[in-house]
């Protein structure tokens, strides 16, 4: 099974995931206490993942496929990433406000296209 991103009936099937980055905001609060060497801490779990994805498209239809991916990702929707090879990357996500959705012609071959965007994980 290849990597796919779905939203309802829409499917994005990149040739390859070129880049994946995730991070989580830590939320434990540390309270320094005057006159005491050790602080108190309010333990809280880390937040949901946020990050960046880069999708590569290469084939005779790469330009059209990348343009379709850009159009699908431009909708106000929740997306699901499914991957047999990258099971820890699977998630439901949205494209957050203030982020950038970009599509670029790959420089080396001039035959492949790259779609990149920031994402924020949401509960499915």
Coordinates of C-alpha atoms in Angstrom, one line a residue, residues 2-86:
X2 CA 1.3 3.4 -0.9
X3 CA 1.1 6.6 1.2
X4 CA -2.3 8.3 0.7
X5 CA -4.1 11.3 2.0
X6 CA -7.9 11.3 2.0
X7 CA -10.7 13.7 2.7
X8 CA -14.2 12.3 2.0
X9 CA -14.1 10.9 -1.5
X10 CA -10.9 12.9 -2.5
X11 CA -7.6 11.0 -2.6
X12 CA -4.1 12.3 -2.9
X13 CA -1.6 9.7 -3.8
X14 CA 1.9 11.1 -4.0
X15 CA 4.8 9.2 -5.5
X16 CA 6.8 9.6 -2.3
X17 CA 6.7 11.5 0.9
X18 CA 9.9 13.6 0.6
X19 CA 9.7 15.1 4.0
X20 CA 7.9 14.6 7.3
X21 CA 8.5 16.6 10.5
X22 CA 6.5 16.6 13.7
X23 CA 6.7 18.2 17.0
X24 CA 4.6 18.6 20.2
X25 CA 4.2 21.5 22.5
X26 CA 5.2 20.5 26.0
X27 CA 2.7 21.7 28.6
X28 CA 4.1 20.9 32.0
X29 CA 4.3 24.1 34.1
X30 CA 7.3 24.6 36.3
X31 CA 6.8 26.9 39.4
X32 CA 10.0 28.2 40.9
X33 CA 9.5 28.6 44.7
X34 CA 11.4 31.4 46.5
X35 CA 13.8 30.1 49.1
X36 CA 13.6 26.5 47.8
X37 CA 16.1 24.8 45.5
X38 CA 13.6 22.6 43.8
X39 CA 10.5 23.9 41.9
X40 CA 7.0 22.5 42.0
X41 CA 5.7 21.2 38.7
X42 CA 2.2 20.9 37.3
X43 CA 2.4 17.8 35.1
X44 CA 0.4 18.0 31.9
X45 CA 0.6 15.8 28.8
X46 CA 2.2 17.2 25.6
X47 CA -0.2 18.6 22.9
X48 CA -1.1 17.0 19.6
X49 CA 1.5 16.9 16.9
X50 CA 2.1 19.8 14.4
X51 CA 4.6 19.8 11.6
X52 CA 5.3 19.9 7.9
X53 CA 4.8 17.5 5.0
X54 CA 6.5 17.5 1.6
X55 CA 4.8 15.3 -1.1
X56 CA 6.7 14.4 -4.2
X57 CA 4.9 13.7 -7.5
X58 CA 6.8 12.2 -10.5
X59 CA 5.2 10.5 -13.5
X60 CA 3.9 11.7 -16.8
X61 CA 0.9 13.1 -14.8
X62 CA 3.0 14.7 -12.0
X63 CA 2.0 18.3 -12.9
X64 CA -1.7 17.6 -13.0
X65 CA -1.5 15.3 -9.9
X66 CA 0.3 18.0 -7.9
X67 CA -2.2 20.7 -9.0
X68 CA -5.0 18.4 -7.9
X69 CA -3.4 17.8 -4.5
X70 CA -3.0 21.6 -4.0
X71 CA -6.7 22.1 -4.9
X72 CA -7.8 19.3 -2.5
X73 CA -5.6 20.6 0.3
X74 CA -7.0 24.1 -0.2
X75 CA -10.4 23.0 0.9
X76 CA -11.7 23.5 4.5
X77 CA -11.5 19.9 5.5
X78 CA -10.0 17.3 7.8
X79 CA -7.5 15.0 6.1
X80 CA -6.3 11.5 6.9
X81 CA -2.8 10.3 6.2
X82 CA -2.5 6.5 5.9
X83 CA 0.8 4.8 5.3
X84 CA 1.8 1.1 5.4
X85 CA 5.5 2.0 5.7
X86 CA 5.3 5.0 8.0

